[in-house]
Coordinates of C-alpha atoms in Angstrom, one line a residue:
Chain M
M145 CA -36.0 -12.3 1.7
A146 CA -34.6 -9.3 -0.1
L147 CA -35.0 -7.1 2.9
C148 CA -33.2 -9.6 5.1
I149 CA -30.3 -9.9 2.7
A150 CA -30.1 -6.1 2.3
L151 CA -30.3 -5.7 6.1
P152 CA -26.5 -5.6 6.7
A153 CA -26.1 -3.0 4.0
I154 CA -28.9 -0.9 5.5
A155 CA -27.5 -1.3 9.0
A156 CA -24.0 -0.3 7.7
A157 CA -25.4 2.7 5.7
V158 CA -27.5 3.9 8.6
G159 CA -24.8 3.2 11.2
L160 CA -22.0 4.9 9.2
G161 CA -24.2 7.9 8.4
G162 CA -25.3 8.2 12.0
L163 CA -21.7 7.9 13.3
E164 CA -20.5 10.6 11.0
A165 CA -23.4 12.9 11.9
Y166 CA -22.6 12.3 15.6
R167 CA -18.9 13.1 14.8
L168 CA -19.9 16.4 13.2
A169 CA -22.1 17.3 16.1
T170 CA -19.7 16.1 18.8
P171 CA -16.2 15.7 17.5
D172 CA -14.7 15.4 21.0
A173 CA -16.9 12.4 21.9
P174 CA -14.9 9.5 23.3
L175 CA -16.0 7.4 20.4
F176 CA -13.7 9.4 18.2
G177 CA -10.7 9.7 20.5
D178 CA -9.6 11.4 23.7
P179 CA -10.4 15.1 24.1
Q180 CA -7.6 17.5 23.4
P181 CA -5.4 17.8 26.5
R182 CA -5.3 21.1 28.4
S183 CA -1.5 21.5 28.1
L184 CA 1.6 20.2 26.3
A185 CA 2.6 18.7 29.7
D186 CA -0.7 16.8 29.9
A187 CA -0.3 15.6 26.3
I188 CA 3.2 14.2 27.0
T189 CA 2.7 12.8 30.5
R190 CA -0.6 11.2 29.9
G191 CA 0.6 9.3 26.9
R192 CA -1.7 11.0 24.4
G193 CA 0.7 10.8 21.6
V194 CA 2.4 13.1 19.1
E195 CA -1.0 14.1 17.5
A196 CA -2.2 15.6 20.8
A197 CA 1.1 17.3 21.5
Y198 CA 1.7 18.9 18.1
P199 CA -1.2 21.4 18.2
F200 CA 0.4 23.2 21.1
I201 CA 3.6 23.7 19.2
R202 CA 1.7 24.6 16.0
D203 CA -0.2 27.2 18.0
G204 CA 3.1 28.9 19.0
Q205 CA 4.2 27.3 22.2
D206 CA 8.0 27.4 22.4
P207 CA 9.3 23.8 22.3
N208 CA 12.3 24.9 24.4
A209 CA 10.4 26.7 27.1
L210 CA 10.1 24.9 30.4
I211 CA 6.8 23.2 31.3
S212 CA 5.5 22.2 34.7
I213 CA 5.0 18.6 35.4
D214 CA 2.8 17.7 38.3
D215 CA 2.4 14.0 38.0
E216 CA 3.7 11.6 40.7
D217 CA 4.7 9.0 38.1
Y218 CA 7.1 11.5 36.6
T219 CA 8.2 13.6 39.6
G220 CA 7.8 11.3 42.5
G221 CA 5.4 13.9 44.0
G222 CA 5.2 17.7 43.7
E223 CA 5.7 19.9 40.7
R224 CA 8.9 20.1 38.7
S225 CA 9.9 22.1 35.6
C226 CA 11.6 20.6 32.6
S227 CA 11.8 21.1 28.9
P228 CA 9.1 19.3 26.7
L229 CA 12.0 17.2 25.3
I230 CA 13.0 15.9 28.7
A231 CA 9.4 15.2 29.6
A232 CA 8.9 13.3 26.3
I233 CA 12.1 11.2 27.0
A234 CA 10.7 10.5 30.5
S235 CA 7.5 9.4 28.9
R236 CA 9.5 7.3 26.4
D237 CA 7.6 8.7 23.5
S238 CA 10.1 8.9 20.6
N239 CA 7.5 10.3 18.3
I240 CA 7.1 13.4 20.5
V241 CA 10.8 13.7 20.8
Q242 CA 11.2 13.6 17.0
M243 CA 8.3 16.1 16.6
L244 CA 9.9 18.5 19.1
V245 CA 13.2 18.3 17.3
N246 CA 11.5 18.8 13.9
F247 CA 9.7 21.9 15.1
G248 CA 12.3 23.8 17.0
A249 CA 13.6 22.0 20.1
R250 CA 17.4 22.7 20.3
L251 CA 19.6 20.0 21.8
D252 CA 22.3 22.5 22.6
R253 CA 20.1 24.5 25.0
P254 CA 21.0 24.0 28.7
Q255 CA 17.6 22.5 29.5
N256 CA 18.1 19.9 26.7
R257 CA 21.8 19.3 26.9
D258 CA 21.6 16.2 29.1
A259 CA 18.8 14.7 27.0
W260 CA 21.0 11.9 25.6
C261 CA 22.5 11.2 29.0
F262 CA 19.0 11.1 30.5
A263 CA 17.8 8.6 27.9
G264 CA 20.9 6.5 28.7
A265 CA 20.2 6.6 32.4
L266 CA 16.7 5.4 31.7
G267 CA 18.2 2.5 29.7
D268 CA 16.3 3.7 26.6
E269 CA 18.7 2.8 23.8
T270 CA 16.1 3.5 21.1
M271 CA 15.6 7.0 22.4
Q272 CA 19.4 7.6 22.6
N273 CA 19.6 6.6 18.9
V274 CA 16.8 9.0 18.0
L275 CA 18.6 11.8 19.8
A276 CA 21.9 10.9 18.3
A277 CA 20.4 11.0 14.8
A278 CA 19.0 14.4 15.7
G279 CA 22.5 15.7 16.5
A280 CA 22.7 15.2 20.3
D281 CA 26.2 15.2 21.9
T282 CA 26.8 11.5 22.4
D283 CA 30.0 11.7 24.5
P284 CA 29.3 9.6 27.6
D285 CA 32.1 11.3 29.5
R286 CA 30.0 14.5 29.4
C287 CA 27.1 12.9 31.2
P288 CA 26.5 13.6 34.9
R289 CA 27.7 10.7 37.0
R290 CA 24.3 9.9 38.5
D291 CA 22.6 6.5 38.4
W292 CA 18.8 6.2 38.3
D293 CA 16.9 3.9 40.6
R294 CA 14.2 2.2 38.5
S295 CA 11.9 2.4 41.5
Q296 CA 12.0 6.2 41.3
A297 CA 10.1 8.6 39.1
P298 CA 12.2 9.4 36.0
L299 CA 12.5 13.2 36.5
T300 CA 14.1 12.7 39.9
W301 CA 17.3 11.8 38.0
F302 CA 17.8 15.6 37.5
H303 CA 17.8 16.4 41.2
Chain Z
M208 CA -38.2 -28.9 -15.7
A209 CA -41.0 -26.8 -14.3
S210 CA -38.7 -25.5 -11.7
A211 CA -36.1 -24.4 -14.3
T212 CA -38.8 -22.6 -16.3
N213 CA -39.9 -20.9 -13.1
S214 CA -36.4 -19.9 -12.3
R215 CA -35.9 -18.4 -15.8
Q216 CA -39.1 -16.5 -15.5
L217 CA -38.1 -15.2 -12.1
A218 CA -34.7 -14.3 -13.5
R219 CA -36.4 -11.7 -15.7
P220 CA -38.9 -10.0 -13.4
P221 CA -41.3 -7.7 -15.1
E222 CA -40.8 -5.0 -12.6
P223 CA -40.3 -1.7 -14.5
H224 CA -38.6 0.1 -11.6
A225 CA -35.0 -0.5 -12.4
R226 CA -34.2 3.2 -11.8
V227 CA -35.8 3.1 -8.3
W228 CA -33.9 0.0 -7.3
T229 CA -30.7 1.4 -8.7
F230 CA -31.1 4.5 -6.7
A231 CA -31.9 2.5 -3.6
V232 CA -28.7 0.5 -3.9
G233 CA -26.8 3.8 -4.7
A234 CA -28.3 5.4 -1.6
L235 CA -27.0 2.5 0.6
A236 CA -23.6 2.8 -1.0
L237 CA -23.5 6.5 -0.5
P238 CA -22.4 6.7 3.2
P239 CA -19.3 4.5 2.8
L240 CA -18.5 6.2 -0.5
L241 CA -18.8 9.7 0.9
I242 CA -16.8 8.8 4.0
L243 CA -14.0 7.3 1.9
C244 CA -13.9 10.4 -0.3
W245 CA -13.9 12.7 2.7
T246 CA -11.1 10.6 4.3
L247 CA -9.0 10.8 1.2
W248 CA -9.7 14.6 0.9
R249 CA -8.6 15.2 4.4
A250 CA -5.6 12.8 4.3
P251 CA -2.2 14.3 3.8
Y252 CA 0.1 12.9 1.1
P253 CA 2.6 10.7 2.8
L254 CA 6.1 12.0 3.2
S255 CA 7.8 8.7 2.2
E256 CA 6.1 8.1 -1.1
A257 CA 4.8 11.4 -2.3
V258 CA 7.8 13.8 -1.9
S259 CA 10.2 12.0 -4.2
L260 CA 7.4 11.4 -6.7
F261 CA 6.5 15.1 -6.8
E262 CA 10.2 16.0 -6.9
D263 CA 10.4 14.1 -10.2
V264 CA 7.3 15.8 -11.4
A265 CA 8.6 19.2 -10.4
Q266 CA 12.0 18.8 -12.0
R267 CA 11.6 16.7 -15.1
P268 CA 10.1 17.9 -18.4
V269 CA 6.8 16.2 -19.0
S270 CA 8.1 14.5 -22.2
S271 CA 10.7 12.6 -20.2
F272 CA 7.9 10.5 -18.6
L273 CA 7.1 9.0 -22.0
V274 CA 10.4 7.2 -22.2
P275 CA 10.7 4.1 -20.1
T276 CA 13.9 4.2 -18.1
T277 CA 13.0 1.8 -15.3
S278 CA 10.7 -1.2 -15.0
Y279 CA 8.0 1.2 -13.6
Y280 CA 6.4 2.9 -16.6
R281 CA 3.3 5.0 -15.9
P282 CA 3.5 7.8 -18.5
L283 CA 0.0 9.1 -18.4
F284 CA 0.0 9.1 -14.6
Y285 CA 3.0 11.2 -14.5
V286 CA 1.8 13.4 -17.4
G287 CA -1.4 13.9 -15.4
L288 CA 0.5 14.7 -12.2
S289 CA 2.9 17.1 -14.1
T290 CA 0.0 18.9 -15.8
L291 CA -1.8 19.4 -12.5
W292 CA 1.4 20.3 -10.5
H293 CA 2.6 22.9 -13.0
G294 CA -0.7 24.1 -14.3
A295 CA -2.7 24.6 -11.1
G296 CA -1.2 28.0 -10.2
S297 CA 0.0 26.9 -6.8
I298 CA 1.3 23.8 -5.2
D299 CA -1.6 23.6 -2.8
R300 CA -4.1 23.8 -5.6
G301 CA -2.2 21.3 -7.6
L302 CA -2.1 18.8 -4.7
A303 CA -5.8 19.3 -4.2
L304 CA -6.6 18.8 -7.8
I305 CA -4.5 15.6 -8.0
K306 CA -6.4 14.2 -5.0
L307 CA -9.7 15.2 -6.5
L308 CA -9.2 14.1 -10.1
L309 CA -6.9 11.1 -9.7
H310 CA -8.3 9.6 -6.5
I311 CA -11.7 10.8 -5.4
L312 CA -13.2 11.0 -8.9
P313 CA -12.1 7.6 -10.1
L314 CA -13.3 6.0 -6.8
T315 CA -16.7 7.7 -7.2
V316 CA -17.0 6.8 -10.9
L317 CA -16.0 3.2 -10.0
V318 CA -18.8 2.7 -7.4
V319 CA -21.4 4.7 -9.4
A320 CA -20.7 3.0 -12.7
F321 CA -20.6 -0.4 -11.0
I322 CA -24.1 0.1 -9.5
A323 CA -25.4 1.6 -12.8
N324 CA -24.1 -1.4 -14.6
L325 CA -25.9 -3.8 -12.3
R326 CA -29.2 -2.0 -12.8
P327 CA -31.2 -4.1 -10.4
R328 CA -34.8 -4.6 -11.5
S329 CA -36.4 -6.0 -8.4
A330 CA -36.0 -6.1 -4.6
L331 CA -34.0 -9.4 -4.9
D332 CA -31.8 -7.9 -7.5
A333 CA -31.2 -4.9 -5.3
A334 CA -30.4 -7.1 -2.3
A335 CA -27.8 -8.9 -4.4
A336 CA -26.4 -5.6 -5.6
T337 CA -25.9 -4.3 -2.1
V338 CA -23.7 -7.4 -1.4
A339 CA -21.8 -7.0 -4.6
T340 CA -21.1 -3.3 -3.9
A341 CA -19.8 -4.4 -0.5
V342 CA -17.6 -6.9 -2.3
L343 CA -16.2 -4.1 -4.5
I344 CA -15.6 -1.7 -1.6
G345 CA -14.4 -4.4 0.9
S346 CA -11.9 -6.1 -1.4
P347 CA -8.2 -5.8 -0.6
G348 CA -7.7 -5.1 -4.3
L349 CA -9.5 -1.8 -3.9
L350 CA -8.3 -1.0 -0.4
D351 CA -4.7 -1.3 -1.5
N352 CA -5.2 1.0 -4.4
L353 CA -6.6 3.9 -2.2
E354 CA -3.1 4.9 -1.2
L355 CA -2.2 8.5 -2.0
P356 CA -0.8 9.5 -4.5
L357 CA -0.5 6.1 -6.2
S358 CA -3.7 6.1 -8.2
Y359 CA -2.4 4.0 -11.1
T360 CA -4.8 1.2 -10.8
L361 CA -7.6 3.2 -9.2
V362 CA -7.9 5.0 -12.6
G363 CA -7.9 1.7 -14.4
M364 CA -10.7 0.0 -12.3
P365 CA -13.5 2.4 -13.3
I366 CA -12.3 2.3 -16.9
A367 CA -12.7 -1.5 -16.8
V368 CA -16.3 -1.1 -15.6
I369 CA -17.1 1.6 -18.2
V370 CA -15.6 -0.5 -21.0
W371 CA -17.6 -3.5 -19.8
M372 CA -20.8 -1.4 -19.9
L373 CA -20.0 -0.3 -23.4
L374 CA -19.3 -3.9 -24.5
E375 CA -22.7 -5.1 -23.3
R376 CA -24.7 -2.2 -24.8
E377 CA -26.1 -2.0 -28.2
R378 CA -23.3 -0.9 -30.6
R379 CA -22.9 2.8 -31.4
S380 CA -20.4 4.3 -33.7
W381 CA -18.6 6.0 -30.9
H382 CA -18.2 2.8 -28.8
G383 CA -15.1 1.7 -30.7
P384 CA -13.0 4.9 -30.4
L385 CA -14.1 5.4 -26.8
I386 CA -13.2 1.8 -25.8
L387 CA -9.8 2.2 -27.5
A388 CA -9.2 5.5 -25.9
L389 CA -10.1 4.2 -22.4
T390 CA -7.9 1.2 -22.8
I391 CA -5.0 3.4 -23.8
V392 CA -5.6 5.6 -20.7
A393 CA -5.7 2.6 -18.4
L394 CA -2.5 1.3 -20.0
G395 CA -0.9 4.6 -19.7
F396 CA -1.5 4.7 -16.0
K397 CA -0.1 1.3 -15.4
E398 CA 0.6 -1.9 -17.2
Q399 CA -2.3 -3.4 -15.2
G400 CA -4.5 -1.7 -17.8
L401 CA -3.5 -4.6 -20.1
V402 CA -6.0 -6.7 -18.1
I403 CA -8.8 -5.0 -20.1
V404 CA -7.4 -6.2 -23.4
P405 CA -8.1 -10.0 -23.1
V406 CA -11.4 -9.2 -21.5
I407 CA -12.4 -7.2 -24.5
V408 CA -11.2 -9.7 -27.0
L409 CA -12.9 -12.6 -25.2
A410 CA -16.2 -10.6 -24.8
W411 CA -16.2 -9.8 -28.5
W412 CA -15.5 -13.5 -29.3
M413 CA -18.4 -14.5 -27.1
G414 CA -20.8 -12.2 -28.8
A415 CA -20.7 -8.9 -26.8
P416 CA -22.9 -6.6 -28.8
G417 CA -21.2 -3.3 -28.1
I418 CA -17.9 -3.8 -30.0
G419 CA -16.9 -4.7 -33.6
R420 CA -14.0 -6.6 -35.1
G421 CA -12.2 -3.4 -36.1
T422 CA -12.0 -2.1 -32.5
V423 CA -10.9 -5.5 -31.3
V424 CA -8.1 -5.6 -33.9
S425 CA -7.1 -2.0 -33.0
I426 CA -6.9 -2.7 -29.3
A427 CA -5.0 -6.0 -29.9
V428 CA -2.5 -4.1 -32.0
V429 CA -2.1 -1.3 -29.4
A430 CA -1.6 -4.0 -26.7
I431 CA 1.0 -5.9 -28.7
A432 CA 2.8 -2.7 -29.6
Y433 CA 2.8 -1.7 -26.0
V434 CA 4.3 -5.0 -24.8
I435 CA 7.0 -4.9 -27.6
F436 CA 7.8 -1.3 -26.6
R437 CA 8.1 -2.2 -23.0
L438 CA 10.3 -5.3 -23.7
A439 CA 12.5 -3.3 -26.1
Y440 CA 13.1 -0.6 -23.5
R441 CA 13.4 -2.9 -20.6
G442 CA 17.1 -2.3 -20.0
A443 CA 18.3 -4.3 -17.0
W444 CA 15.2 -5.2 -15.0
P445 CA 16.2 -6.7 -11.6
L446 CA 15.2 -10.3 -11.0
F447 CA 12.9 -9.1 -8.2
E448 CA 11.7 -5.5 -7.9
Q449 CA 10.4 -5.7 -4.3
D450 CA 10.1 -8.1 -1.4
V451 CA 8.7 -11.5 -2.3
G452 CA 6.3 -13.4 -0.1
F453 CA 6.8 -17.2 0.0
G454 CA 4.9 -19.6 2.3
F455 CA 5.0 -18.1 5.8
E456 CA 8.0 -15.8 5.1
R457 CA 8.8 -12.6 3.3
L458 CA 12.1 -12.3 1.5
S459 CA 13.9 -9.2 0.6
S460 CA 14.5 -8.8 -3.2
T461 CA 18.2 -9.6 -2.6
D462 CA 17.4 -12.8 -0.5
A463 CA 14.8 -13.8 -3.2
A464 CA 17.4 -13.4 -5.9
Q465 CA 19.9 -15.5 -4.0
R466 CA 17.3 -18.3 -3.2
F467 CA 15.4 -18.4 -6.5
G468 CA 17.8 -16.6 -8.9
A469 CA 19.0 -19.8 -10.7
F470 CA 15.5 -20.7 -11.8
P471 CA 13.0 -18.0 -10.9
L472 CA 10.0 -19.4 -12.9
W473 CA 8.6 -21.3 -10.0
I474 CA 8.5 -18.3 -7.7
Y475 CA 7.1 -16.2 -10.5
A476 CA 4.3 -18.7 -10.9
Y477 CA 3.8 -18.7 -7.1
S478 CA 3.5 -14.9 -7.0
S479 CA 1.1 -15.0 -9.9
L480 CA -1.1 -17.6 -8.3
S481 CA -0.9 -15.7 -5.0
T482 CA -2.4 -12.6 -6.5
I483 CA -5.2 -14.6 -8.0
A484 CA -5.8 -16.5 -4.8
N485 CA -5.9 -13.2 -2.8
V486 CA -8.8 -12.0 -4.9
L487 CA -10.6 -15.4 -4.7
F488 CA -9.8 -16.6 -1.1
A489 CA -8.3 -13.6 0.7
E490 CA -5.2 -15.6 1.2
P491 CA -2.2 -15.4 0.7
T492 CA -1.5 -11.7 1.1
D493 CA 1.7 -10.4 -0.5
G494 CA 2.5 -14.0 -1.2
T495 CA 2.4 -14.9 2.5
F496 CA -0.1 -17.2 4.1
R497 CA -0.7 -15.0 7.2
I498 CA -4.1 -16.4 8.1
V499 CA -2.9 -20.0 7.8
R500 CA 0.2 -19.1 9.8
A501 CA -1.9 -17.5 12.6
W502 CA -4.0 -20.6 12.7
V503 CA -1.0 -22.9 12.8
E504 CA 0.6 -20.8 15.5
D505 CA -2.7 -20.7 17.4
H506 CA -3.3 -16.9 17.4
S507 CA -6.1 -16.7 14.9
Q508 CA -8.3 -13.6 15.0
P509 CA -12.0 -13.4 14.3
W510 CA -11.4 -11.3 11.2
H511 CA -9.4 -14.1 9.7
F512 CA -12.5 -16.2 9.6
V513 CA -14.6 -13.3 8.3
Y514 CA -12.1 -12.9 5.5
L515 CA -11.8 -16.5 4.7
F516 CA -15.5 -17.3 5.0
S517 CA -16.6 -14.3 2.9
S518 CA -14.1 -14.9 0.1
V519 CA -14.4 -18.7 -0.1
A520 CA -18.2 -18.6 0.1
T521 CA -18.4 -15.9 -2.6
T522 CA -15.9 -17.7 -4.9
T523 CA -17.8 -21.0 -4.4
L524 CA -21.1 -19.3 -5.4
I525 CA -19.4 -17.7 -8.4
A526 CA -17.9 -21.1 -9.4
W527 CA -21.3 -22.8 -9.1
W528 CA -23.2 -20.1 -10.9
G529 CA -20.4 -19.8 -13.6
A530 CA -20.5 -23.5 -14.3
T531 CA -24.3 -23.4 -14.6
V532 CA -24.2 -20.4 -16.9
L533 CA -21.5 -21.8 -19.2
R534 CA -23.4 -25.1 -19.5
R535 CA -26.5 -23.2 -20.6
S536 CA -24.8 -21.0 -23.2
R537 CA -21.4 -19.8 -24.2
R538 CA -22.6 -16.5 -25.7
S539 CA -24.9 -15.0 -23.1
P540 CA -24.2 -11.8 -21.2
E541 CA -23.8 -13.9 -18.0
S542 CA -21.3 -16.3 -19.6
R543 CA -19.3 -13.3 -20.7
V544 CA -19.2 -12.1 -17.1
V545 CA -17.9 -15.6 -16.0
M546 CA -15.1 -15.4 -18.6
A547 CA -14.3 -11.8 -17.8
V548 CA -13.6 -12.9 -14.2
V549 CA -11.5 -15.8 -15.3
M550 CA -9.6 -13.7 -17.9
S551 CA -9.0 -10.7 -15.6
L552 CA -7.8 -12.9 -12.8
L553 CA -5.4 -14.7 -15.2
A554 CA -4.1 -11.4 -16.6
C555 CA -3.7 -9.9 -13.1
G556 CA -1.8 -13.0 -12.1
V557 CA 0.5 -12.9 -15.1
L558 CA 1.2 -9.2 -14.6
S559 CA 2.2 -9.7 -10.9
F560 CA 4.7 -12.5 -11.6
N561 CA 7.5 -10.5 -10.0
Y562 CA 5.9 -10.0 -6.6
S563 CA 2.4 -10.3 -5.3
R564 CA 0.4 -7.5 -3.7
P565 CA -3.4 -7.1 -3.2
R566 CA -3.4 -4.0 -5.3
L567 CA -2.1 -6.0 -8.3
G568 CA -5.4 -7.9 -8.3
G569 CA -7.3 -4.6 -8.4
M570 CA -8.3 -4.8 -12.1
A571 CA -10.1 -8.1 -11.5
V572 CA -12.1 -6.8 -8.5
P573 CA -14.9 -5.1 -10.5
F574 CA -15.4 -8.3 -12.5
Y575 CA -15.3 -10.4 -9.4
A576 CA -17.9 -8.2 -7.7
L577 CA -20.0 -8.3 -10.9
A578 CA -19.9 -12.1 -10.9
A579 CA -20.8 -12.1 -7.2
Y580 CA -23.9 -10.1 -8.0
H581 CA -25.0 -12.6 -10.6
A582 CA -24.2 -15.6 -8.4
I583 CA -26.0 -14.2 -5.3
R584 CA -28.9 -13.2 -7.4
A585 CA -29.1 -16.7 -8.9
V586 CA -29.1 -18.2 -5.3
E587 CA -31.8 -15.8 -4.3
Y588 CA -34.1 -16.7 -7.1
R589 CA -33.5 -20.4 -6.6
A590 CA -34.3 -20.0 -2.9
A591 CA -37.4 -18.0 -3.7
I592 CA -39.0 -21.0 -5.4
S593 CA -37.6 -23.6 -3.0
R594 CA -39.3 -25.2 0.0
R595 CA -39.7 -22.8 3.0
L596 CA -37.0 -24.5 5.1
I597 CA -34.4 -24.2 2.2
A598 CA -35.4 -20.7 1.6
V599 CA -35.0 -19.7 5.2
L600 CA -31.6 -21.5 5.5
T601 CA -30.4 -19.9 2.2
T602 CA -31.5 -16.5 3.3
A603 CA -29.8 -16.9 6.7
A604 CA -26.6 -17.9 4.9
L605 CA -26.8 -14.9 2.6
I606 CA -27.3 -12.6 5.5
V607 CA -24.2 -13.8 7.1
L608 CA -22.3 -13.5 3.8
A609 CA -23.6 -10.0 3.3
A610 CA -22.7 -9.0 6.9
A611 CA -19.2 -10.4 6.4
W612 CA -18.6 -8.3 3.3
Q613 CA -20.1 -5.2 5.0
A614 CA -17.6 -5.7 7.8
R615 CA -14.8 -5.7 5.2
A616 CA -16.2 -2.6 3.5
I617 CA -16.2 -0.8 6.9
Y618 CA -12.6 -2.0 7.4
T619 CA -11.7 -0.3 4.1
I620 CA -12.9 3.0 5.6
E621 CA -11.1 2.4 8.9
F622 CA -7.8 1.3 7.3
T623 CA -7.9 4.3 4.9
R624 CA -8.3 6.5 8.0
Q625 CA -5.5 4.9 9.8
R626 CA -3.3 5.3 6.7
A627 CA -4.0 9.0 6.8
V628 CA -3.2 9.2 10.5
N629 CA 0.1 7.4 9.9
A630 CA 0.9 9.8 7.0
H631 CA 0.2 12.8 9.3
R632 CA 2.4 11.3 12.0
E633 CA 5.2 10.7 9.6
W634 CA 5.2 14.4 8.7
L635 CA 5.4 15.3 12.4
T636 CA 8.2 13.0 13.2
D637 CA 10.4 12.4 10.2
L638 CA 11.2 15.9 8.8
S639 CA 14.6 16.3 10.4
R640 CA 15.8 12.9 9.5
R641 CA 14.7 13.4 5.9
R642 CA 16.4 16.8 5.8
A643 CA 19.6 15.2 6.9
N644 CA 19.3 12.2 4.6
F645 CA 18.4 14.3 1.5
A646 CA 20.7 17.2 2.2
G647 CA 22.2 16.9 -1.2
R648 CA 18.9 16.9 -3.1
R649 CA 17.8 20.5 -3.2
G650 CA 14.7 19.7 -5.3
Y651 CA 13.6 17.1 -2.8
L652 CA 13.9 19.5 0.1
Q653 CA 12.1 22.3 -1.7
V654 CA 9.2 20.0 -2.5
M655 CA 9.2 18.6 1.1
D656 CA 9.1 22.2 2.5
A657 CA 6.4 23.2 0.1
M658 CA 4.3 20.1 1.2
T659 CA 5.0 20.3 4.9
E660 CA 1.9 22.5 5.6
Q661 CA -0.5 20.0 4.0
G662 CA 1.2 17.2 5.9
T663 CA 1.0 18.9 9.3
A664 CA -1.8 21.5 9.3
R665 CA -4.9 19.3 9.6
R666 CA -5.3 16.4 11.8
P667 CA -6.9 13.6 9.7
V668 CA -10.2 12.1 10.6
P669 CA -9.3 9.5 13.3
R670 CA -10.7 5.9 13.3
V671 CA -13.9 5.2 15.1
R672 CA -13.2 3.6 18.5
Y673 CA -15.4 0.6 17.9
P674 CA -15.8 -1.9 20.7
K675 CA -13.0 -4.4 20.9
W676 CA -15.1 -7.3 19.7
M677 CA -16.1 -5.3 16.6
L678 CA -12.5 -4.4 15.8
N679 CA -11.6 -8.0 16.0
L680 CA -14.2 -8.8 13.4
L681 CA -13.3 -5.9 11.1
G682 CA -9.6 -6.5 10.6
E683 CA -6.1 -6.1 11.8
D684 CA -5.1 -3.0 13.8

């Protein structure tokens, strides 16, 4: 009887111990999360979240430097270059946008200047608010007079 | 009659291997304890709570924390923080020491002292002790007190266990001063330390061997002086300090003041009862009946039933065992455990009159888990001398109960991990906004800048990706 009642505790102890030993040996195993993406562009476009994107910035990648996106969902086909900030807006990940702003992305740089307008074109009001709070120019008259067709990939708005 | 005699004989097994069984239970508690400690060690301090708290510690003289200026009065907590912050030599070392001494150490002492206090003497005792340890680790009252750097009650909980151990041991000359000192420390970390006082007084009154009248009088005087001191310095306490849960809704402090301000006693009683009920029945949480609401709105989750079943079943067993024990004797060690649960719950309830949170029931959790040990043990021994069918059914029911509490203990680990991930994310995403909002507070910005490295450098240990069905059993996302 004692062994039976203690069985859940034994199973939990062995299971937890085993899982952590496995984590130590194989930290990249799918059981503990997705493997670290190969690039900042991958981290952003594959929806891997701010935790996956930040290590690239921490390791010295310039948050204002252009990155190549080769993902049909974003470019509509083919490869395009844009800033990480624009890519993060296209992915609608406000956490990555905030992280980039925190760690050096400049909203006054040419590659980021239309960030607020782009978020507006995507109809993403939350993102616009995030960018406005970060100091983006929120004058709508400044925005390029381009509509965005929702059936198209977001980065096509720039071309 | 013969059965009762057998039961009593079984309740005191002659097995001389208490140390072996204690180690066995400790060994089973070690993986969750180590994982929790490691998670806390790797977790960043949160940006929202920690920076302003450390700003205070960095800027104010340590003596200023002794004077109550608001309704939150935690002098020894702040003195401890200030000593470690200023005396460690560097901020990083100070932050590491605070984590180690005010979080990891109390948690470890709590679990180790709890198991040492149970001192199982047989396999059946040990089995009950494994369930009781899961009750301790899986209770919301502990989980809610694992938040960095708010260790006020996490320090008080092991103190409650140590005081209880001293009360139940043969009296030594140093017991009195030590119990008094520990009570003052618990009280100095948070007013929830007051919970220990009625427990001590009642235990003494019911014949606890480890304490004398002099110590009881001293502790009562200290407690009364503390309450008078707090009331004298209360200034203008707001009617409601934080959000208040009521029924299915959660009211802001302003809304609560508007709705209940004319006669707040009912809502105060409601909040007090909510805290007690959360310990006993896992519902309501924060004063809100979230599980009942989910059931009414037809979106119940499996973990709702795990929580309700485990808490209601454990409380029912404790009530049954407690009634039996009190009928038998009012001055036995077991009857003192029963009254310690009742008294600690009442005290937690009274002290949480303003708003209810699971953490405010934390001081009652060790006593609840201790009572769970005795109750489960009593059921085991009764089943052991019952007919085979009853023994099998009882064992099966206890296995389900044990499994439910283990699931809750695992959830404590997973929730603590998620809390660390959230804190890390907050550091990554919220720095600019904070810099803008606190532009006028140089001290805040200095502390925030000094803490940014600990908040961003290491990625906390992520949650385990359990299968969906298991996540549904463990708890909310």
